[in-house]
Amino acid sequence: MRDILAALDRWYAARLPFGLATVVEVSRSAPRGPGAAMAVGPDGEVVGSVSGGCVEGAVFELAQEAAESGTARLETFGYSDEDAFAVGLTCGGEITVLVRQVTWARDPAFGAVSASVAGGEPVTVATVVDGPAPRGATLAVWPRTAAGGLGTRGLDAAVAADARGELALGETGLRHYGPHGERREDTVTVFVQSFAPPPRMLVFGAIDYAAAVARIGDFLGYRVTVCDARPVFATPRRFPEGVEVVVDWPHRYLRGTRTDARTVICVLTHDPKFDVPVLREALRRPAAYIGAMGSRRTHDDRLRRLVDSGLSDAELARLRSPIGLDLGARTPQEVAVSVAAEIVALRWGGTGAPLSRTSGAIHPRAAG
């Protein structure tokens, strides 16, 4: 929903009702994951997508109908061998979509949620999907406050507590409760969508390759910081707008920077006086990906130095070096693509092999 917030804000500020369709569940080779959204506003204006094109027409009609009637609906689209095109989702997967009306009166916290998402402040939105509770009712949950309601105080309290836990992990998905928040029951289905701040990408070494990696990291939605101890290289004009540039020793900057399980760390200096201290720090802290640039000879030398610095085999096993997938890349831009490909593959459990040589689901579930 981040991608369509500008349009939603415009309609909401004008107090114009709109229909919002959100993917709440997927199975098998679904084209988009939970949280993907499409909205239909005044005069039939459409923003967003729930399926990459497969069932957009049907969802458009449902969202337009919800915008006019105010009635929330839950629809599932899947693949049928007998009548695939009539069903719509021909990729082999299945998606369940919640379609509801959004208005100023029905969703008084929508503006605050939108402002939090735009400002990078963590917030979770819980929406009733099914069961003996008002379908489409929402509860917005911040780390210390909440707004809205799902029908009962008990349900609000249980969902708010769980939503804060999901927010800390950046998790999105369906949760089940009793009508008063009983966690051992499953009569009420709630979709919990977390809007955590964008993950960090930390790039060490302000070289030409770093500019390309920073650009593709920004494209993938990371909040990118480039750090180098050399002021002559670490200048903002060498990097894309929006990328933070820091002049500091890499290991010192990393030591004072919070990382988490979504953080990506790319060490591109291939100079041991920079690489070894920052990698020693990186490999002992939370991160989704830690990669280091250099030839195989550079890698072997760096590995010996890291062993001598006291890192364990388990810590060293986290290092992706030489960085990137084998794409035959030569230019900084091509190398950035290979690095991004490795990051995406690691995140989702991909093999990096050509899809034409693989079998099974094209869109596997996230690893872990």
CSV table of C-alpha atoms in Angstrom, one decimal:
chain,number,residue,atom,x,y,z
A,1,MET,CA,0.0,0.0,0.0
A,2,ARG,CA,3.0,2.3,0.4
A,3,ASP,CA,3.1,2.8,-3.4
A,4,ILE,CA,-0.4,4.2,-3.7
A,5,LEU,CA,-0.6,6.3,-0.5
A,6,ALA,CA,-0.3,9.6,-2.4
A,7,ALA,CA,-3.6,8.9,-4.3
A,8,LEU,CA,-5.3,7.6,-1.2
A,9,ASP,CA,-4.3,10.7,0.8
A,10,ARG,CA,-5.7,12.9,-1.9
A,11,TRP,CA,-9.1,11.2,-1.9
A,12,TYR,CA,-9.2,10.9,1.9
A,13,ALA,CA,-8.4,14.6,2.4
A,14,ALA,CA,-11.2,15.5,0.0
A,15,ARG,CA,-13.5,13.3,2.0
A,16,LEU,CA,-14.3,11.2,-1.1
A,17,PRO,CA,-15.0,7.5,-0.4
A,18,PHE,CA,-12.9,4.9,-2.2
A,19,GLY,CA,-12.7,1.2,-2.5
A,20,LEU,CA,-9.6,-0.6,-1.2
A,21,ALA,CA,-8.8,-4.1,-2.2
A,22,THR,CA,-6.0,-5.8,-0.2
A,23,VAL,CA,-4.4,-9.3,-0.7
A,24,VAL,CA,-4.8,-11.0,2.7
A,25,GLU,CA,-3.7,-14.5,1.9
A,26,VAL,CA,-1.8,-16.3,-0.9
A,27,SER,CA,-1.0,-19.9,-1.8
A,28,ARG,CA,1.3,-21.6,-4.2
A,29,SER,CA,2.7,-19.5,-7.1
A,30,ALA,CA,0.7,-16.3,-6.3
A,31,PRO,CA,2.1,-13.2,-8.2
A,32,ARG,CA,1.9,-10.8,-5.3
A,33,GLY,CA,2.1,-11.2,-1.5
A,34,PRO,CA,-0.1,-10.3,1.4
A,35,GLY,CA,-0.5,-6.5,1.6
A,36,ALA,CA,-0.5,-5.9,-2.1
A,37,ALA,CA,-3.3,-3.4,-2.7
A,38,MET,CA,-5.5,-1.8,-5.4
A,39,ALA,CA,-7.8,1.2,-4.9
A,40,VAL,CA,-10.6,2.6,-6.9
A,41,GLY,CA,-11.5,6.2,-6.3
A,42,PRO,CA,-13.8,8.9,-7.7
A,43,ASP,CA,-14.6,8.7,-11.4
A,44,GLY,CA,-13.2,5.1,-11.5
A,45,GLU,CA,-9.5,6.2,-11.1
A,46,VAL,CA,-7.4,3.1,-10.3
A,47,VAL,CA,-4.1,2.9,-8.5
A,48,GLY,CA,-2.1,-0.2,-7.5
A,49,SER,CA,-2.4,-3.9,-8.3
A,50,VAL,CA,-3.2,-7.1,-6.5
A,51,SER,CA,-2.1,-9.7,-9.1
A,52,GLY,CA,0.1,-8.1,-11.6
A,53,GLY,CA,-2.7,-8.1,-14.1
A,54,CYS,CA,-4.4,-11.5,-13.8
A,55,VAL,CA,-7.6,-10.5,-12.0
A,56,GLU,CA,-7.4,-6.7,-12.0
A,57,GLY,CA,-10.7,-6.3,-13.9
A,58,ALA,CA,-12.7,-8.4,-11.5
A,59,VAL,CA,-11.1,-6.7,-8.5
A,60,PHE,CA,-11.8,-3.3,-10.0
A,61,GLU,CA,-15.5,-4.1,-10.2
A,62,LEU,CA,-15.6,-5.3,-6.6
A,63,ALA,CA,-13.7,-2.2,-5.3
A,64,GLN,CA,-16.0,0.1,-7.2
A,65,GLU,CA,-19.0,-1.7,-5.8
A,66,ALA,CA,-17.6,-1.5,-2.3
A,67,ALA,CA,-16.9,2.3,-2.7
A,68,GLU,CA,-20.5,2.9,-3.6
A,69,SER,CA,-22.3,0.4,-1.2
A,70,GLY,CA,-20.0,0.4,1.8
A,71,THR,CA,-20.2,-3.4,2.0
A,72,ALA,CA,-17.0,-5.3,2.6
A,73,ARG,CA,-16.4,-8.5,0.7
A,74,LEU,CA,-13.9,-11.4,0.8
A,75,GLU,CA,-13.1,-13.1,-2.6
A,76,THR,CA,-10.7,-15.8,-3.6
A,77,PHE,CA,-9.2,-16.1,-7.0
A,78,GLY,CA,-7.4,-19.2,-8.2
A,79,TYR,CA,-6.6,-21.6,-11.0
A,80,SER,CA,-9.0,-24.1,-12.5
A,81,ASP,CA,-7.9,-26.6,-15.1
A,82,GLU,CA,-11.4,-26.6,-16.5
A,83,ASP,CA,-11.9,-22.9,-16.9
A,84,ALA,CA,-8.7,-21.1,-16.1
A,85,PHE,CA,-9.4,-17.8,-17.9
A,86,ALA,CA,-12.8,-17.5,-16.4
A,87,VAL,CA,-11.3,-17.8,-12.9
A,88,GLY,CA,-8.6,-15.4,-13.8
A,89,LEU,CA,-5.5,-16.3,-11.9
A,90,THR,CA,-3.7,-18.4,-14.5
A,91,CYS,CA,-0.3,-18.5,-12.9
A,92,GLY,CA,-1.2,-21.5,-10.8
A,93,GLY,CA,-1.6,-19.8,-7.4
A,94,GLU,CA,-4.5,-18.5,-5.3
A,95,ILE,CA,-5.1,-15.2,-3.7
A,96,THR,CA,-7.7,-14.0,-1.2
A,97,VAL,CA,-8.7,-10.4,-1.4
A,98,LEU,CA,-10.5,-8.2,1.1
A,99,VAL,CA,-12.4,-5.4,-0.5
A,100,ARG,CA,-13.8,-2.6,1.6
A,101,GLN,CA,-14.9,1.0,1.6
A,102,VAL,CA,-12.7,3.7,3.1
A,103,THR,CA,-14.3,6.9,4.3
A,104,TRP,CA,-13.5,9.8,6.7
A,105,ALA,CA,-16.2,8.6,9.1
A,106,ARG,CA,-15.5,4.9,8.9
A,107,ASP,CA,-11.7,5.2,9.1
A,108,PRO,CA,-10.9,8.2,11.3
A,109,ALA,CA,-7.3,7.0,11.9
A,110,PHE,CA,-6.5,6.6,8.2
A,111,GLY,CA,-4.8,10.0,8.0
A,112,ALA,CA,-2.6,9.3,11.0
A,113,VAL,CA,-1.6,5.9,9.6
A,114,SER,CA,-0.7,7.4,6.3
A,115,ALA,CA,1.4,10.1,7.9
A,116,SER,CA,3.2,7.4,9.9
A,117,VAL,CA,3.9,5.3,6.9
A,118,ALA,CA,5.1,8.3,4.9
A,119,GLY,CA,7.3,9.4,7.8
A,120,GLY,CA,8.9,6.0,8.3
A,121,GLU,CA,7.3,5.6,11.7
A,122,PRO,CA,6.2,2.0,12.6
A,123,VAL,CA,2.5,1.3,12.6
A,124,THR,CA,0.3,-1.8,12.1
A,125,VAL,CA,-3.2,-1.9,10.7
A,126,ALA,CA,-5.4,-4.8,11.8
A,127,THR,CA,-8.6,-5.5,9.7
A,128,VAL,CA,-11.4,-7.9,10.3
A,129,VAL,CA,-11.6,-10.4,7.4
A,130,ASP,CA,-14.1,-12.9,8.5
A,131,GLY,CA,-16.2,-14.2,11.5
A,132,PRO,CA,-18.6,-12.7,14.0
A,133,ALA,CA,-17.1,-9.3,13.9
A,134,PRO,CA,-17.8,-6.4,11.5
A,135,ARG,CA,-15.9,-7.2,8.3
A,136,GLY,CA,-13.6,-4.4,7.2
A,137,ALA,CA,-13.4,-2.8,10.7
A,138,THR,CA,-9.9,-1.6,11.5
A,139,LEU,CA,-7.6,-1.0,14.4
A,140,ALA,CA,-4.4,1.1,13.9
A,141,VAL,CA,-1.7,0.2,16.4
A,142,TRP,CA,1.5,2.1,17.1
A,143,PRO,CA,4.1,1.1,19.7
A,144,ARG,CA,2.3,3.0,22.5
A,145,THR,CA,-1.1,4.0,21.2
A,146,ALA,CA,-4.0,2.6,19.1
A,147,ALA,CA,-7.1,4.0,17.3
A,148,GLY,CA,-10.2,2.4,15.9
A,149,GLY,CA,-11.9,-0.8,16.9
A,150,LEU,CA,-12.7,-4.3,15.8
A,151,GLY,CA,-16.0,-4.7,17.6
A,152,THR,CA,-15.2,-5.7,21.2
A,153,ARG,CA,-12.7,-4.5,23.8
A,154,GLY,CA,-11.3,-7.9,24.3
A,155,LEU,CA,-10.6,-8.4,20.7
A,156,ASP,CA,-9.0,-4.9,20.4
A,157,ALA,CA,-6.8,-5.6,23.4
A,158,ALA,CA,-5.6,-9.0,22.1
A,159,VAL,CA,-5.0,-7.8,18.6
A,160,ALA,CA,-3.2,-4.7,19.7
A,161,ALA,CA,-0.8,-6.8,21.9
A,162,ASP,CA,-0.1,-9.2,19.0
A,163,ALA,CA,0.2,-6.4,16.5
A,164,ARG,CA,3.0,-4.7,18.5
A,165,GLY,CA,4.9,-8.0,18.4
A,166,GLU,CA,4.4,-8.4,14.7
A,167,LEU,CA,5.4,-4.8,14.2
A,168,ALA,CA,8.8,-5.4,15.9
A,169,LEU,CA,9.4,-8.2,13.3
A,170,GLY,CA,7.8,-6.4,10.4
A,171,GLU,CA,5.4,-9.3,9.9
A,172,THR,CA,2.2,-9.3,7.9
A,173,GLY,CA,-0.5,-12.0,7.8
A,174,LEU,CA,-3.7,-13.5,9.1
A,175,ARG,CA,-4.3,-14.1,12.8
A,176,HIS,CA,-7.2,-15.9,14.5
A,177,TYR,CA,-9.2,-15.1,17.7
A,178,GLY,CA,-12.4,-15.7,19.5
A,179,PRO,CA,-15.0,-12.8,19.3
A,180,HIS,CA,-13.6,-11.3,22.6
A,181,GLY,CA,-9.9,-11.9,21.7
A,182,GLU,CA,-9.7,-15.5,22.9
A,183,ARG,CA,-6.4,-16.8,21.5
A,184,ARG,CA,-7.4,-20.4,21.6
A,185,GLU,CA,-10.3,-19.9,19.3
A,186,ASP,CA,-10.4,-19.2,15.6
A,187,THR,CA,-13.8,-17.8,14.8
A,188,VAL,CA,-12.6,-14.3,13.9
A,189,THR,CA,-10.0,-13.8,11.2
A,190,VAL,CA,-7.9,-10.6,11.3
A,191,PHE,CA,-5.4,-9.4,8.7
A,192,VAL,CA,-2.5,-7.8,10.5
A,193,GLN,CA,-0.4,-5.6,8.2
A,194,SER,CA,2.8,-4.1,9.5
A,195,PHE,CA,4.4,-0.9,8.1
A,196,ALA,CA,7.8,-1.0,9.6
A,197,PRO,CA,10.4,1.6,8.6
A,198,PRO,CA,12.3,0.6,5.4
A,199,PRO,CA,15.2,-1.8,6.0
A,200,ARG,CA,18.8,-0.4,6.0
A,201,MET,CA,21.4,-0.9,3.4
A,202,LEU,CA,24.9,0.1,4.7
A,203,VAL,CA,27.5,0.4,1.9
A,204,PHE,CA,31.1,0.8,3.0
A,205,GLY,CA,33.6,2.2,0.5
A,206,ALA,CA,32.6,5.2,-1.6
A,207,ILE,CA,33.8,3.9,-4.9
A,208,ASP,CA,32.1,3.8,-8.3
A,209,TYR,CA,30.7,0.4,-7.5
A,210,ALA,CA,29.2,1.8,-4.3
A,211,ALA,CA,27.3,4.4,-6.3
A,212,ALA,CA,25.7,1.7,-8.4
A,213,VAL,CA,24.9,-0.5,-5.5
A,214,ALA,CA,23.4,2.5,-3.6
A,215,ARG,CA,21.2,3.3,-6.6
A,216,ILE,CA,19.8,-0.2,-6.9
A,217,GLY,CA,19.4,-0.5,-3.1
A,218,ASP,CA,17.3,2.7,-3.2
A,219,PHE,CA,15.3,1.2,-6.1
A,220,LEU,CA,14.6,-1.9,-4.0
A,221,GLY,CA,13.3,0.2,-1.1
A,222,TYR,CA,16.2,0.2,1.3
A,223,ARG,CA,17.3,3.3,3.2
A,224,VAL,CA,20.8,3.5,2.0
A,225,THR,CA,23.9,4.9,3.8
A,226,VAL,CA,27.3,5.1,2.2
A,227,CYS,CA,30.3,5.4,4.6
A,228,ASP,CA,33.9,5.9,3.9
A,229,ALA,CA,36.8,7.4,5.9
A,230,ARG,CA,38.1,9.3,2.9
A,231,PRO,CA,36.4,12.7,2.5
A,232,VAL,CA,37.6,13.0,-1.1
A,233,PHE,CA,35.4,10.0,-2.1
A,234,ALA,CA,32.5,10.4,0.4
A,235,THR,CA,30.8,13.3,-1.2
A,236,PRO,CA,27.0,13.5,-1.7
A,237,ARG,CA,27.3,14.6,-5.3
A,238,ARG,CA,28.7,11.2,-6.3
A,239,PHE,CA,25.6,9.4,-5.1
A,240,PRO,CA,21.9,9.3,-5.9
A,241,GLU,CA,19.6,11.9,-4.2
A,242,GLY,CA,18.2,10.5,-0.9
A,243,VAL,CA,21.3,8.4,-0.2
A,244,GLU,CA,23.0,9.3,3.1
A,245,VAL,CA,26.8,9.8,2.8
A,246,VAL,CA,28.9,9.6,6.0
A,247,VAL,CA,32.6,10.4,6.4
A,248,ASP,CA,33.9,8.1,9.2
A,249,TRP,CA,35.9,4.9,9.7
A,250,PRO,CA,33.5,2.1,8.7
A,251,HIS,CA,33.9,0.0,11.8
A,252,ARG,CA,33.4,3.0,14.1
A,253,TYR,CA,30.3,4.1,12.2
A,254,LEU,CA,28.8,0.5,12.3
A,255,ARG,CA,29.6,0.2,16.0
A,256,GLY,CA,27.3,3.1,16.6
A,257,THR,CA,24.6,2.1,14.2
A,258,ARG,CA,21.6,-0.2,15.0
A,259,THR,CA,21.1,-3.1,12.7
A,260,ASP,CA,18.4,-5.8,12.6
A,261,ALA,CA,17.5,-9.0,10.8
A,262,ARG,CA,16.6,-7.0,7.7
A,263,THR,CA,19.8,-5.0,7.4
A,264,VAL,CA,22.0,-5.4,4.3
A,265,ILE,CA,25.8,-4.7,4.7
A,266,CYS,CA,28.0,-4.4,1.6
A,267,VAL,CA,31.7,-3.9,2.1
A,268,LEU,CA,33.2,-2.7,-1.2
A,269,THR,CA,36.6,-1.2,-0.2
A,270,HIS,CA,38.7,-4.4,-0.6
A,271,ASP,CA,41.3,-2.8,1.5
A,272,PRO,CA,42.2,-4.8,4.7
A,273,LYS,CA,42.7,-1.8,6.9
A,274,PHE,CA,39.0,-0.9,6.3
A,275,ASP,CA,37.5,-4.4,5.5
A,276,VAL,CA,38.7,-6.4,8.4
A,277,PRO,CA,37.6,-4.2,11.3
A,278,VAL,CA,34.2,-3.5,9.7
A,279,LEU,CA,33.6,-7.1,8.9
A,280,ARG,CA,34.6,-8.2,12.4
A,281,GLU,CA,31.9,-5.8,13.7
A,282,ALA,CA,29.3,-6.8,11.1
A,283,LEU,CA,29.6,-10.6,11.5
A,284,ARG,CA,28.9,-10.3,15.2
A,285,ARG,CA,25.6,-8.4,14.9
A,286,PRO,CA,22.1,-8.9,13.4
A,287,ALA,CA,22.0,-8.6,9.6
A,288,ALA,CA,20.1,-10.3,6.7
A,289,TYR,CA,23.1,-10.1,4.3
A,290,ILE,CA,26.8,-9.4,4.7
A,291,GLY,CA,28.8,-9.3,1.5
A,292,ALA,CA,32.4,-8.2,0.7
A,293,MET,CA,33.9,-7.3,-2.7
A,294,GLY,CA,37.3,-8.6,-3.9
A,295,SER,CA,39.0,-11.2,-5.9
A,296,ARG,CA,39.3,-14.8,-4.7
A,297,ARG,CA,42.9,-14.1,-3.6
A,298,THR,CA,41.7,-11.0,-1.7
A,299,HIS,CA,39.0,-13.1,-0.1
A,300,ASP,CA,41.5,-15.8,1.0
A,301,ASP,CA,43.8,-13.2,2.5
A,302,ARG,CA,40.8,-11.4,4.2
A,303,LEU,CA,39.5,-14.7,5.6
A,304,ARG,CA,42.9,-15.4,7.2
A,305,ARG,CA,42.9,-12.0,8.8
A,306,LEU,CA,39.4,-12.5,10.1
A,307,VAL,CA,40.3,-15.8,11.6
A,308,ASP,CA,43.3,-14.2,13.3
A,309,SER,CA,41.0,-11.5,14.7
A,310,GLY,CA,39.1,-14.2,16.6
A,311,LEU,CA,35.9,-14.8,14.5
A,312,SER,CA,34.4,-18.3,14.8
A,313,ASP,CA,33.5,-20.6,11.9
A,314,ALA,CA,29.8,-19.9,12.4
A,315,GLU,CA,30.4,-16.1,12.2
A,316,LEU,CA,32.6,-16.5,9.1
A,317,ALA,CA,29.9,-18.7,7.4
A,318,ARG,CA,27.6,-15.6,7.3
A,319,LEU,CA,30.0,-13.8,4.9
A,320,ARG,CA,29.1,-13.6,1.2
A,321,SER,CA,32.5,-13.2,-0.5
A,322,PRO,CA,33.2,-12.6,-3.3
A,323,ILE,CA,30.1,-10.6,-3.3
A,324,GLY,CA,27.2,-11.2,-5.7
A,325,LEU,CA,26.0,-13.9,-8.0
A,326,ASP,CA,27.9,-15.2,-11.0
A,327,LEU,CA,26.4,-13.2,-13.8
A,328,GLY,CA,29.6,-12.4,-15.6
A,329,ALA,CA,29.3,-8.8,-14.5
A,330,ARG,CA,32.0,-6.3,-15.5
A,331,THR,CA,30.7,-2.7,-15.1
A,332,PRO,CA,29.7,-1.2,-11.8
A,333,GLN,CA,26.1,-1.3,-12.9
A,334,GLU,CA,26.3,-4.9,-13.8
A,335,VAL,CA,28.0,-5.8,-10.5
A,336,ALA,CA,25.3,-3.9,-8.6
A,337,VAL,CA,22.7,-6.1,-10.4
A,338,SER,CA,24.6,-9.2,-9.3
A,339,VAL,CA,24.7,-8.0,-5.7
A,340,ALA,CA,21.0,-7.2,-5.7
A,341,ALA,CA,20.2,-10.6,-7.2
A,342,GLU,CA,22.1,-12.3,-4.4
A,343,ILE,CA,20.3,-10.2,-1.8
A,344,VAL,CA,16.9,-11.0,-3.3
A,345,ALA,CA,17.7,-14.7,-3.6
A,346,LEU,CA,18.9,-15.0,0.0
A,347,ARG,CA,15.8,-13.1,1.2
A,348,TRP,CA,13.3,-15.4,-0.6
A,349,GLY,CA,15.2,-18.7,-0.7
A,350,GLY,CA,15.9,-18.5,-4.5
A,351,THR,CA,18.6,-20.6,-6.2
A,352,GLY,CA,19.8,-18.0,-8.7
A,353,ALA,CA,19.4,-20.5,-11.4
A,354,PRO,CA,17.5,-19.7,-14.7
A,355,LEU,CA,13.8,-20.3,-14.2
A,356,SER,CA,13.8,-22.3,-17.5
A,357,ARG,CA,16.0,-24.9,-15.8
A,358,THR,CA,14.0,-25.1,-12.6
A,359,SER,CA,10.6,-26.7,-11.7
A,360,GLY,CA,8.0,-26.1,-9.0
A,361,ALA,CA,6.6,-22.8,-7.7
A,362,ILE,CA,8.1,-19.6,-9.3
A,363,HIS,CA,7.2,-17.6,-6.3
A,364,PRO,CA,8.4,-19.6,-3.3
A,365,ARG,CA,7.5,-18.6,0.3
A,366,ALA,CA,10.1,-16.7,2.2
A,367,ALA,CA,12.8,-18.8,3.7
A,368,GLY,CA,12.2,-19.3,7.4
